[in-house]
Amino acid sequence: MRQERIGIIMHGVTGRMGMNQHLIRSVLAIRDQGGVVLSDGTRLVPDPIIVGRNADKIEALAKAHGVERFTTDLDGALANADDTIFFDAASTQMRPGLLRQAIDAGKHVYSEKPVSESLEDAVAIARHAKAKGVKNGIVHDKLDLPGLIKLKRLRDLGFFGRILSVKGEFGYWVFTGDDLTPQRPSWNYRAEDGGGMVSDMLCHWRYVLDNVIAPVKSVSCHAATHIPERLDETGNRFRATADDAAYATFLLDGLEGEIVAHINSSWCTRVRRDDLVTFQVDGTHGSAVAGLHKCLSQHRVNTPKPVWNPDQPQVLDFFDDWEEVPDNTVFDNGFKVQWEQFLRHVADDAPFSYTLEEGAKGVQLAQAGYQSSKERRWVDLEDLGI
């Protein structure tokens, strides 16, 4: 079987997500499996070059994982015609400029989200990519979680009947540093550094709701900073200027009528549910609850008939009447699946829906969420016209 190389400039992959999910578990995993099979049987094999500012850090990362190429010279990397894809997982604040630079160098671009801090920049970069004719994509990792794949399968098969509502719970307790070491970086809690729950998570909820349930058309959101002070990585106390929780209600444009979705997102909650994120969909014919991997369903024929009686303890175990949706297939790492899709899109012109335009929609929802919280009102989402 013939092999073909594709060069990938990987910027900002010394951080936790970029290193673990994009470099090691996606691009290097695809390389080590012998590449991605194209429509003519050719195996497309990634050849990454790691780009970053800290020479010692990127050299150590490259040597630890058998990557031959690394550099601190981004301009030089972009000038190399043998590398055709630019990927960015670094700072959101730098992203629009980096993507524009790569697009102007003729590279196809793939990016972590959010694509920018402002809707204006997100729309501009999406339009720029379209005008230059480069292929482009935005990470949408939660769509390839096994739990959400099963949830979408139930929707597509008509299991729910008419969908009425969605309830989402996301988050966990992030330690402040006063007791245990925080498990998230301190910039998450500084608005000036791009932190904030609304900006971080509403871009995810946009593509999840749009693709698994129905398109989002309006949002009402309250952003909160529950913990005003935290300790940073060096043990210094700092004031939290970004929101650490978001309580958002969305109206979705369902095929059979309006759907109400409510999602709580918080770094200030202790988990007592099936997973770190759960989505419950309720419909006229059935309900389902999905986490990262599992999905449990309850059809109307299996629905119990509880009776409200505060004078005696509850006799029903409400967990008993749910059935697990089987895997029925082997699920690969969601980030890797999307990398394979994007590589086929670049080399084989295979379909790829999650462009920078979709990334701009995520920024649009986050911006509308902040506007709603500030003005204490519903905000409608307009067509971006990209």
XYZ file of C-alpha atoms in Angstrom:
386
model
C 0.000 0.000 0.000
C 1.446 3.372 -1.069
C 2.262 5.918 1.614
C 2.128 9.671 1.308
C 3.530 12.184 3.787
C 1.651 15.242 5.050
C 3.513 17.861 7.061
C 1.726 19.413 10.048
C 2.943 22.506 11.910
C 1.790 22.023 15.507
C 1.831 25.215 17.572
C 1.059 25.362 21.295
C 1.156 21.626 22.027
C 3.279 21.806 25.166
C 0.127 22.436 27.217
C -1.910 19.592 28.704
C -4.641 19.405 26.050
C -2.424 20.119 23.061
C 0.191 17.582 24.118
C -2.016 14.734 25.320
C -5.022 14.871 23.030
C -3.708 16.448 19.834
C -0.033 15.490 19.610
C 0.227 12.146 21.416
C -3.252 10.608 21.158
C -4.114 11.969 17.716
C -1.324 12.939 15.295
C 1.328 10.566 16.661
C -1.227 7.784 17.109
C -2.251 8.197 13.459
C 1.420 8.157 12.432
C 2.117 5.040 14.479
C -0.880 3.167 13.042
C 0.491 3.748 9.545
C -1.565 6.779 8.598
C -5.088 7.483 7.401
C -6.437 5.478 4.469
C -7.615 7.686 1.588
C -10.240 6.801 -1.008
C -7.662 5.369 -3.434
C -6.065 3.207 -0.748
C -3.108 5.521 -0.131
C -2.002 5.818 3.481
C -1.559 9.459 4.476
C 1.090 9.625 7.213
C 1.448 12.760 9.393
C 4.915 14.256 9.812
C 4.603 16.870 12.598
C 6.932 19.723 13.461
C 6.502 21.102 16.980
C 6.680 24.893 17.197
C 6.912 26.868 20.432
C 8.731 29.643 22.260
C 10.562 27.538 24.855
C 13.365 25.701 23.027
C 14.183 23.323 25.884
C 10.540 22.406 26.418
C 9.758 21.614 22.786
C 13.013 19.693 22.327
C 12.269 17.549 25.370
C 8.714 16.901 24.147
C 9.908 15.997 20.657
C 12.597 13.610 21.879
C 10.252 11.953 24.379
C 7.813 11.025 21.622
C 10.009 10.391 18.601
C 9.276 13.631 16.763
C 12.280 14.518 14.637
C 11.403 18.131 13.876
C 10.967 21.048 16.288
C 11.685 24.766 16.143
C 11.124 28.131 17.802
C 10.998 29.796 14.353
C 7.318 30.014 13.436
C 7.976 32.183 10.389
C 10.453 29.644 9.078
C 8.021 26.794 9.656
C 5.245 28.606 7.804
C 7.647 29.311 4.912
C 8.251 25.580 4.369
C 6.092 24.531 1.405
C 6.455 20.863 2.404
C 4.225 21.423 5.464
C 0.634 22.045 4.402
C -1.377 22.174 7.683
C -1.086 24.611 10.576
C -2.623 23.648 13.926
C -2.956 25.940 16.940
C -3.703 25.001 20.551
C -2.041 27.970 22.252
C -3.549 31.138 23.683
C -7.002 32.204 22.496
C -5.796 35.811 22.557
C -3.083 35.056 19.974
C -5.144 32.710 17.823
C -6.741 35.051 15.243
C -3.364 36.567 14.363
C -1.673 33.175 14.124
C -4.422 31.729 11.954
C -4.336 34.748 9.638
C -0.555 34.420 9.335
C -0.869 30.731 8.466
C -3.691 31.342 5.990
C -1.633 34.052 4.278
C 1.191 31.520 4.009
C -1.187 29.235 2.114
C -1.635 26.682 4.889
C -4.812 24.775 5.654
C -5.688 25.554 9.273
C -7.142 23.509 12.118
C -7.670 25.090 15.517
C -8.700 24.552 19.088
C -11.631 26.587 20.301
C -12.649 29.227 20.969
C -11.299 30.617 17.712
C -11.043 34.102 19.256
C -12.211 36.195 22.176
C -14.361 38.490 20.030
C -17.082 37.682 17.522
C -15.720 40.318 15.151
C -12.341 38.553 14.978
C -13.978 35.115 14.657
C -16.120 36.203 11.712
C -13.191 38.000 10.077
C -10.877 34.978 10.227
C -13.596 32.640 8.926
C -14.218 34.977 5.996
C -10.477 35.311 5.370
C -10.043 31.537 5.179
C -12.952 31.284 2.771
C -11.600 34.106 0.583
C -8.138 32.518 0.430
C -9.607 29.122 -0.427
C -7.802 27.175 2.300
C -9.451 24.271 4.050
C -10.157 25.021 7.679
C -11.565 23.390 10.772
C -12.320 23.885 14.442
C -12.054 21.231 17.171
C -15.459 19.927 18.263
C -14.303 17.034 20.421
C -17.434 16.422 22.472
C -19.430 15.334 19.415
C -17.333 12.178 19.215
C -17.751 11.193 22.840
C -19.393 7.731 22.935
C -22.198 9.005 25.194
C -23.162 11.796 22.805
C -22.848 9.544 19.756
C -25.418 7.244 21.365
C -27.629 10.193 22.316
C -27.620 11.440 18.726
C -28.357 7.938 17.501
C -31.480 7.856 19.672
C -32.564 11.216 18.265
C -31.975 10.116 14.662
C -33.982 6.916 15.210
C -36.951 8.850 16.618
C -36.664 7.339 20.100
C -37.680 10.553 21.905
C -40.799 11.339 19.897
C -41.158 15.118 20.113
C -38.225 16.476 22.096
C -39.373 18.750 24.914
C -36.301 19.733 26.893
C -32.610 19.204 27.615
C -30.917 19.415 31.013
C -27.126 19.541 31.196
C -24.806 19.486 34.197
C -21.087 20.093 33.728
C -18.161 20.705 36.067
C -16.592 19.726 39.349
C -14.845 21.271 42.331
C -11.583 22.948 41.324
C -9.458 23.379 44.435
C -8.507 26.951 45.271
C -4.930 26.215 46.372
C -5.616 26.887 50.049
C -5.977 23.157 50.710
C -5.062 21.055 47.685
C -3.252 21.989 44.474
C -5.692 23.331 41.840
C -6.268 20.975 38.910
C -6.846 23.777 36.403
C -4.454 26.611 35.440
C -4.882 29.960 37.165
C -5.422 31.894 33.923
C -8.868 30.252 33.746
C -9.943 32.663 36.501
C -8.492 35.879 35.047
C -10.584 37.636 32.396
C -7.559 39.636 31.243
C -5.843 36.352 30.300
C -8.846 34.966 28.427
C -10.406 33.028 31.289
C -14.088 32.583 32.067
C -16.598 29.753 32.167
C -18.904 31.391 29.614
C -16.130 31.902 27.058
C -14.701 28.453 27.775
C -17.829 26.309 27.655
C -20.648 28.007 25.743
C -18.736 27.486 22.493
C -18.928 23.740 23.275
C -22.614 23.858 24.111
C -23.287 25.597 20.775
C -22.017 22.736 18.625
C -23.353 20.067 20.985
C -26.889 21.458 20.951
C -26.813 22.401 17.254
C -25.709 18.938 16.159
C -27.105 16.532 18.753
C -30.460 18.197 19.455
C -31.444 21.250 17.357
C -30.052 24.692 16.423
C -29.750 27.291 19.194
C -31.670 30.508 18.518
C -31.676 32.404 21.861
C -29.888 32.428 25.212
C -30.496 33.700 28.726
C -27.431 33.405 30.934
C -26.161 34.336 34.368
C -22.371 34.372 34.794
C -21.091 34.166 38.372
C -17.759 34.449 40.145
C -18.456 32.389 43.228
C -14.898 32.239 44.573
C -13.287 35.699 44.491
C -9.723 34.662 45.399
C -7.519 31.723 44.432
C -3.842 30.728 44.565
C -1.789 30.546 41.377
C 0.889 28.019 40.354
C 3.519 29.697 42.533
C 1.274 29.858 45.600
C 0.532 33.570 45.284
C -3.002 34.713 46.041
C -4.802 36.512 43.205
C -8.219 38.056 42.624
C -10.491 36.091 40.291
C -11.712 38.469 37.589
C -13.414 35.850 35.426
C -16.624 33.909 35.950
C -16.237 30.419 37.415
C -19.842 29.322 36.786
C -22.505 29.884 34.137
C -26.207 29.099 34.359
C -27.654 29.246 30.848
C -31.038 28.559 29.287
C -31.286 28.131 25.538
C -34.218 28.042 23.133
C -33.696 25.580 20.288
C -35.399 25.559 16.916
C -36.772 22.001 16.900
C -38.477 20.468 13.867
C -41.690 19.979 15.837
C -41.562 23.085 17.971
C -39.400 25.003 20.396
C -37.112 23.018 22.704
C -35.895 24.376 26.043
C -32.348 23.499 27.105
C -30.707 24.446 30.379
C -27.043 23.778 31.151
C -25.244 24.506 34.423
C -21.463 24.841 34.076
C -19.405 25.266 37.230
C -15.932 24.863 38.713
C -17.582 25.287 42.121
C -19.738 22.174 42.403
C -19.193 18.740 43.894
C -20.253 15.869 41.673
C -23.176 13.606 42.526
C -24.258 12.373 39.115
C -23.175 9.727 36.629
C -20.265 11.674 35.102
C -18.464 15.022 34.998
C -20.890 16.057 32.289
C -24.399 14.691 31.758
C -27.145 15.604 29.317
C -30.751 14.504 29.869
C -33.119 14.703 26.914
C -36.843 14.362 27.620
C -39.379 13.630 24.900
C -42.959 12.503 24.554
C -41.921 8.881 23.889
C -38.795 8.535 25.976
C -35.881 10.083 27.825
C -32.135 9.470 27.883
C -29.165 10.570 29.974
C -25.701 10.630 28.403
C -22.307 11.085 30.006
C -18.859 10.891 28.465
C -19.165 7.196 27.623
C -22.479 5.760 28.804
C -26.002 6.556 27.727
C -29.074 5.327 29.638
C -32.583 5.396 28.209
C -36.127 5.065 29.518
C -38.955 4.496 27.055
C -42.512 5.457 27.910
C -43.418 1.758 28.335
C -40.776 1.536 31.104
C -41.663 4.797 32.814
C -42.709 4.353 36.464
C -45.681 6.176 37.979
C -44.451 8.011 41.050
C -46.926 9.634 43.444
C -45.997 12.656 45.555
C -46.319 11.759 49.222
C -44.160 13.744 51.666
C -45.458 11.697 54.580
C -43.461 8.562 53.802
C -39.997 7.757 52.415
C -39.741 7.263 48.681
C -40.298 3.610 47.809
C -39.163 3.790 44.175
C -35.527 3.552 43.116
C -35.546 5.903 40.139
C -32.327 4.424 38.768
C -33.862 0.953 38.315
C -35.998 1.649 35.275
C -33.255 2.864 32.940
C -31.523 0.666 30.364
C -28.004 1.206 29.046
C -27.692 1.889 25.337
C -25.121 -0.655 24.052
C -21.914 0.403 22.341
C -22.570 -1.695 19.199
C -19.194 -0.498 17.891
C -15.659 0.340 18.989
C -15.227 4.033 19.807
C -11.872 5.634 19.078
C -10.509 8.753 20.776
C -12.733 11.659 19.721
C -9.859 14.045 19.041
C -8.137 11.434 16.855
C -11.350 10.724 14.929
C -11.658 14.406 14.072
C -8.006 14.669 13.059
C -8.546 11.767 10.686
C -11.610 13.501 9.259
C -9.700 16.742 8.729
C -6.731 14.984 7.101
C -9.083 13.264 4.658
C -10.737 16.620 4.034
C -7.388 18.215 3.137
C -5.942 15.363 1.088
C -9.060 13.719 -0.323
C -11.588 16.579 -0.318
C -13.804 14.490 1.980
C -16.706 16.369 3.614
C -15.939 18.328 6.792
C -18.657 20.471 8.360
C -16.895 21.947 11.382
C -15.205 24.935 9.782
C -14.085 28.245 11.268
C -17.618 29.453 10.562
C -18.875 26.922 13.109
C -16.185 28.181 15.463
C -17.518 31.707 15.026
C -20.979 30.467 16.029
C -19.499 29.246 19.307
C -17.932 32.645 19.980
C -21.274 34.249 19.074
C -23.066 32.225 21.757
C -20.422 33.040 24.392
C -20.629 36.740 23.580
C -24.427 36.598 23.707
C -24.160 34.808 27.056
C -22.064 37.609 28.532
C -24.416 40.213 27.058
C -27.408 38.419 28.536
C -25.771 38.224 31.960
C -24.788 41.889 31.925
C -28.141 43.148 30.661
C -30.243 40.516 32.485
C -32.288 39.591 29.394
C -32.738 37.097 26.529
C -30.442 37.568 23.524
C -31.334 36.235 20.063
C -28.658 34.818 17.734
C -28.574 36.300 14.258
C -27.262 34.686 11.074
C -23.566 35.543 10.835
C -23.677 35.835 7.052
C -20.250 34.276 6.503
